[in-house]
mmCIF file of C-alpha atoms in Angstrom:
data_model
loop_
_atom_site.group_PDB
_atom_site.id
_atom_site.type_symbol
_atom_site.label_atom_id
_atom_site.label_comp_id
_atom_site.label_asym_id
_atom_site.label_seq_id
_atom_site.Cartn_x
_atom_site.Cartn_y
_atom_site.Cartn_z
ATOM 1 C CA UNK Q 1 32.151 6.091 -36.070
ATOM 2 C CA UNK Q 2 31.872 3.561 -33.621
ATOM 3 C CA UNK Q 3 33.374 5.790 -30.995
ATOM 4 C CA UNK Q 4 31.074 8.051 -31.694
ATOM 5 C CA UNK Q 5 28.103 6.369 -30.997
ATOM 6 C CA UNK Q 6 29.522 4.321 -27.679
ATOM 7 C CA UNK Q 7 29.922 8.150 -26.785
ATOM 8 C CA UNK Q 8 26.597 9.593 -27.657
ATOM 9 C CA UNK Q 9 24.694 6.209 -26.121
ATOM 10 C CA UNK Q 10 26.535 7.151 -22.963
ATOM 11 C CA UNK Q 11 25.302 10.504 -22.813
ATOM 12 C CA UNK Q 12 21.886 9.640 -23.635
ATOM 13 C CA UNK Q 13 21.787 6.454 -20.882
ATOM 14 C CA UNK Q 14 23.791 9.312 -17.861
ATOM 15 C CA UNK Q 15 20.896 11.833 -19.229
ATOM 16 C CA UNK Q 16 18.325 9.220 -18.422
ATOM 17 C CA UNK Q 17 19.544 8.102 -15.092
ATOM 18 C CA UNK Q 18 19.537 12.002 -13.826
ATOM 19 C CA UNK Q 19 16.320 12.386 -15.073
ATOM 20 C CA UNK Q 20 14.678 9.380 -13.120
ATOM 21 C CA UNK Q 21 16.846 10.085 -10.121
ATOM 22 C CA UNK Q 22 15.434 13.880 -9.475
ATOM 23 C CA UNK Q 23 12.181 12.512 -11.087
ATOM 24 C CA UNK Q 24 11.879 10.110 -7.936
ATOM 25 C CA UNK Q 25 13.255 12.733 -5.071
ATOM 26 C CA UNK Q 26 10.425 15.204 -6.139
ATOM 27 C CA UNK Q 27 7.574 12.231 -5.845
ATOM 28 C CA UNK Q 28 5.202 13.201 -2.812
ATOM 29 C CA UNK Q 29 4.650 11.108 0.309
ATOM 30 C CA UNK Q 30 0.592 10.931 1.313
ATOM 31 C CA UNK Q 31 0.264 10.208 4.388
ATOM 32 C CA UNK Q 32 -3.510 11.130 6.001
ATOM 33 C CA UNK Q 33 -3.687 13.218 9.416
ATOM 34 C CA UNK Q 34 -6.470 10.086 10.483
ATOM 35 C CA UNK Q 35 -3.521 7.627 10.849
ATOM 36 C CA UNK Q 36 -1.605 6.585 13.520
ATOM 37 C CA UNK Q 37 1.350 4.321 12.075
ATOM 38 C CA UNK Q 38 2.860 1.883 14.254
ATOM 39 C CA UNK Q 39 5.947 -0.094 12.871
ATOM 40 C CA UNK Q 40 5.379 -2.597 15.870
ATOM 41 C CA UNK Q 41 2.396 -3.969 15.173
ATOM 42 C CA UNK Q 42 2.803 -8.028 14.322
ATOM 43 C CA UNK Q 43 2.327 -8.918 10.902
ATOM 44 C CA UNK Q 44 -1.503 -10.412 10.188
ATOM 45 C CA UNK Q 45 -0.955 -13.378 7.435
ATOM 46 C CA UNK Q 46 2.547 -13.891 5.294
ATOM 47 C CA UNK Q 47 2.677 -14.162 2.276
ATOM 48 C CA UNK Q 48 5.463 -15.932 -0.210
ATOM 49 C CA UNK Q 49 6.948 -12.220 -2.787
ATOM 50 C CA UNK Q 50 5.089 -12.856 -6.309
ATOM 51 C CA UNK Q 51 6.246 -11.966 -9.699
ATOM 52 C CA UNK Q 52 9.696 -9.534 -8.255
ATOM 53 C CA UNK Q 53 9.756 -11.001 -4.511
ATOM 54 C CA UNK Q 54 10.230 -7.789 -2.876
ATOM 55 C CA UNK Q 55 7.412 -8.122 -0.682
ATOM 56 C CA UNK Q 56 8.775 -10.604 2.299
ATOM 57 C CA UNK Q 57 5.365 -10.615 4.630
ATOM 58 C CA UNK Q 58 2.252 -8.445 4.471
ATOM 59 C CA UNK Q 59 -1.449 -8.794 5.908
ATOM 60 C CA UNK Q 60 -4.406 -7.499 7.156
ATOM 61 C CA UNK Q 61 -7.257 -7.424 10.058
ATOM 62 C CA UNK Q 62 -10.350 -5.770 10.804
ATOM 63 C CA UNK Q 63 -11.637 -5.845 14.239
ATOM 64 C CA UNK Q 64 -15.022 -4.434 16.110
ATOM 65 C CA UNK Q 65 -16.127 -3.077 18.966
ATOM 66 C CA UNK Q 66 -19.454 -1.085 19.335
ATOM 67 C CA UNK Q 67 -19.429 0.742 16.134
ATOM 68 C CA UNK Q 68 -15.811 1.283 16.096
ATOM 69 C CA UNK Q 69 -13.511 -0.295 13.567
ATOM 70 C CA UNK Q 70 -10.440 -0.846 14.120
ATOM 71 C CA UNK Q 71 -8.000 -0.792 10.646
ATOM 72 C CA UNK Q 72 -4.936 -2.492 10.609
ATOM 73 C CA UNK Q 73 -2.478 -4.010 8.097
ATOM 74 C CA UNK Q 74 1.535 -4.282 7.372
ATOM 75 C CA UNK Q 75 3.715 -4.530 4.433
ATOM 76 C CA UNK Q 76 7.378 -5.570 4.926
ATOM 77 C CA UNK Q 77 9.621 -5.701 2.090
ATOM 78 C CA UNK Q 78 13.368 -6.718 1.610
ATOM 79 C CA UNK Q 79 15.670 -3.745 3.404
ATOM 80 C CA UNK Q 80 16.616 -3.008 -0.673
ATOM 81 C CA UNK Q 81 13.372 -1.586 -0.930
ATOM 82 C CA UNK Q 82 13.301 2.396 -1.470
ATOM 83 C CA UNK Q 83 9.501 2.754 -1.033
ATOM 84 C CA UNK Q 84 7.102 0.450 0.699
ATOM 85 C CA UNK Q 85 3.591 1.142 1.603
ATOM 86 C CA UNK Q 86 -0.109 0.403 0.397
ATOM 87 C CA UNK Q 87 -1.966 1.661 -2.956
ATOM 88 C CA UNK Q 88 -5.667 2.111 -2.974
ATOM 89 C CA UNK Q 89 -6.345 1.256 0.609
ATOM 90 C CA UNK Q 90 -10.350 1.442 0.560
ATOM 91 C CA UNK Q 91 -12.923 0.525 3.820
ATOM 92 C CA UNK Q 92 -15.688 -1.186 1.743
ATOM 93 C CA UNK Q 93 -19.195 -1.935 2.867
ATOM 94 C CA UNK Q 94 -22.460 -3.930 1.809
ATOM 95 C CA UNK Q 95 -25.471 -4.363 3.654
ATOM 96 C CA UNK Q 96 -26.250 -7.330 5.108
ATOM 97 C CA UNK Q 97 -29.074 -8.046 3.103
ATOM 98 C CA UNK Q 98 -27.045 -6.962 -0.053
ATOM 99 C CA UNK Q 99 -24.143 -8.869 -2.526
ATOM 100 C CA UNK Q 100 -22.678 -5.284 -3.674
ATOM 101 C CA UNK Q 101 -19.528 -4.012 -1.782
ATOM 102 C CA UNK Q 102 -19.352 0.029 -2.353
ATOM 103 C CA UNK Q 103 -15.885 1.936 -1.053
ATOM 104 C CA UNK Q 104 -16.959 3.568 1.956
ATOM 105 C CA UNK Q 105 -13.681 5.388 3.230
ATOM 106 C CA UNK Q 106 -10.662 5.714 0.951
ATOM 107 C CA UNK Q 107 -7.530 6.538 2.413
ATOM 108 C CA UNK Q 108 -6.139 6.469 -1.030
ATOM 109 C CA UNK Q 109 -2.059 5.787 -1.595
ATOM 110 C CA UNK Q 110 0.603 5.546 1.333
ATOM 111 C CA UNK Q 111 4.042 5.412 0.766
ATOM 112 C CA UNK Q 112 6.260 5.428 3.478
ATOM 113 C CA UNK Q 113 10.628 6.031 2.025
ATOM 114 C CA UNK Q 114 11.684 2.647 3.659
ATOM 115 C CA UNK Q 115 11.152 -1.301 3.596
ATOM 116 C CA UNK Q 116 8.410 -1.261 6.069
ATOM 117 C CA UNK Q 117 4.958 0.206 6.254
ATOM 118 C CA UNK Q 118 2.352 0.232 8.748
ATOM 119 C CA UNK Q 119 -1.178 1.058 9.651
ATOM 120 C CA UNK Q 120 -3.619 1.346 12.534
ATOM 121 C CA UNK Q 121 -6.041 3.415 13.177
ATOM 122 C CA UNK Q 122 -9.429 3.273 14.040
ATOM 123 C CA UNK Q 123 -13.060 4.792 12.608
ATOM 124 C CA UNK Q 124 -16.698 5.129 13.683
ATOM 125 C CA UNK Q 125 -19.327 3.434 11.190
ATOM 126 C CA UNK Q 126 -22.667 2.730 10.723
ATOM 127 C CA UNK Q 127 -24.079 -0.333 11.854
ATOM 128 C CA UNK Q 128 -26.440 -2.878 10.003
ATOM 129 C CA UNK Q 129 -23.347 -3.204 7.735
ATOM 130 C CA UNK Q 130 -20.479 -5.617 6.652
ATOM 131 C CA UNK Q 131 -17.108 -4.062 6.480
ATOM 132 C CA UNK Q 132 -13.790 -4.866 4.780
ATOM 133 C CA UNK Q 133 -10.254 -3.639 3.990
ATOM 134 C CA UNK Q 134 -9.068 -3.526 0.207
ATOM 135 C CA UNK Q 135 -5.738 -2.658 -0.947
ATOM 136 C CA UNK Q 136 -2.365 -3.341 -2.517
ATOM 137 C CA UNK Q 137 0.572 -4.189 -0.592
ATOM 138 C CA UNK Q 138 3.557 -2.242 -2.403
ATOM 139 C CA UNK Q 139 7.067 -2.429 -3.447
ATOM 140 C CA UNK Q 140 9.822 -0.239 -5.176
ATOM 141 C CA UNK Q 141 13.131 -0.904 -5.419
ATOM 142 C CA UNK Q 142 14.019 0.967 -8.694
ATOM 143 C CA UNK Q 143 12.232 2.913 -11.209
ATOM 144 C CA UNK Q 144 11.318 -0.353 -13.154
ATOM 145 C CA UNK Q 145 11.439 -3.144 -9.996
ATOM 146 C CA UNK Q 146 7.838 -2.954 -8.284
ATOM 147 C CA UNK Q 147 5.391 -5.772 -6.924
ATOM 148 C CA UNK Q 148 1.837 -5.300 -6.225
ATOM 149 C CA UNK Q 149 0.116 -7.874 -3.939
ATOM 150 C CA UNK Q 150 -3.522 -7.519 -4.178
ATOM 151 C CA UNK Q 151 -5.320 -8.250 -0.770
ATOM 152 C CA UNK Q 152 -9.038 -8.138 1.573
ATOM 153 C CA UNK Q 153 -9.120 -8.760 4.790
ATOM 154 C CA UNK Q 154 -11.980 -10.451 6.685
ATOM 155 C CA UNK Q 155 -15.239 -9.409 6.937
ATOM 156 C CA UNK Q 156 -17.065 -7.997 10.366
ATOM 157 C CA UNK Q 157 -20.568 -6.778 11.085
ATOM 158 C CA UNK Q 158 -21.444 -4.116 12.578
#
């Protein structure tokens, strides 16, 4: 009886690894025609990994000129890492006279299939406005190993 059930707790656990492995080649890459990715751009800020420690350095920075932003902002992750990128990566804006940030631009999720990620493009606003970049820095390594690091950069005006 004991066979038996080493047996049938085999199956089931080989079952389950098949399942998440073809589960994870058919996930989708996003990656937006309005980005330029760069994996030479210096990291902004480090940053010590939290809760897993896959995420080694990541940061962010917002620059001006005219009314042209320019986005930019790294993740690099141990070389163990399978996917590495950025979720919910949102341009916000307030007025100046106002406390209320609203999302003004969101690029959404990118992933990128390695342990770096990168982006930097740039994006004509409106000015009379404050303007910051809101995301999470991300990590996989398996289908249960991820880390999130929350993150804003600074603030311009425009």
């Amino acid at each position: 009886m004991k066979k038996l059930f080493s047996l049938l707790l085999c199956v089931v656990v080989l079952i389950t690894c098949c399942v998440c492995q073809s589960g994870a080649v058919d996930e989708k890459v996003f990656i937006p025609d309005t980005l330029n990715y760069s994996l030479t751009e210096p990291v902004y800020s480090q940053g010590e990994g939290r809760a897993t420690g896959l995420i080694l350095a990541y940061g962010m920075l917002l620059s001006v000129s005219g009314n042209t932003l320019r986005l930019q902002a790294e993740t690099n992750c141990l070389a163990s890492v399978v996917k590495c990128g950025f979720k919910d990566f949102t341009l916000q804006r307030k007025k100046l006279t106002s406390t209320v940030w609203s999302n003004y631009y969101e690029y959404g999720d990118i992933f990128f299939d390695t342990f770096a990620a990168n982006v930097n493009t740039t994006l004509n606003v409106s000015s009379g406005y404050q303007y910051r970049i809101s995301c999470k820095h991300y990590a996989k390594k398996s289908l249960l190993v991820t880390q999130n690091i929350s993150n804003t950069s600074n603030v311009v005006i425009v």
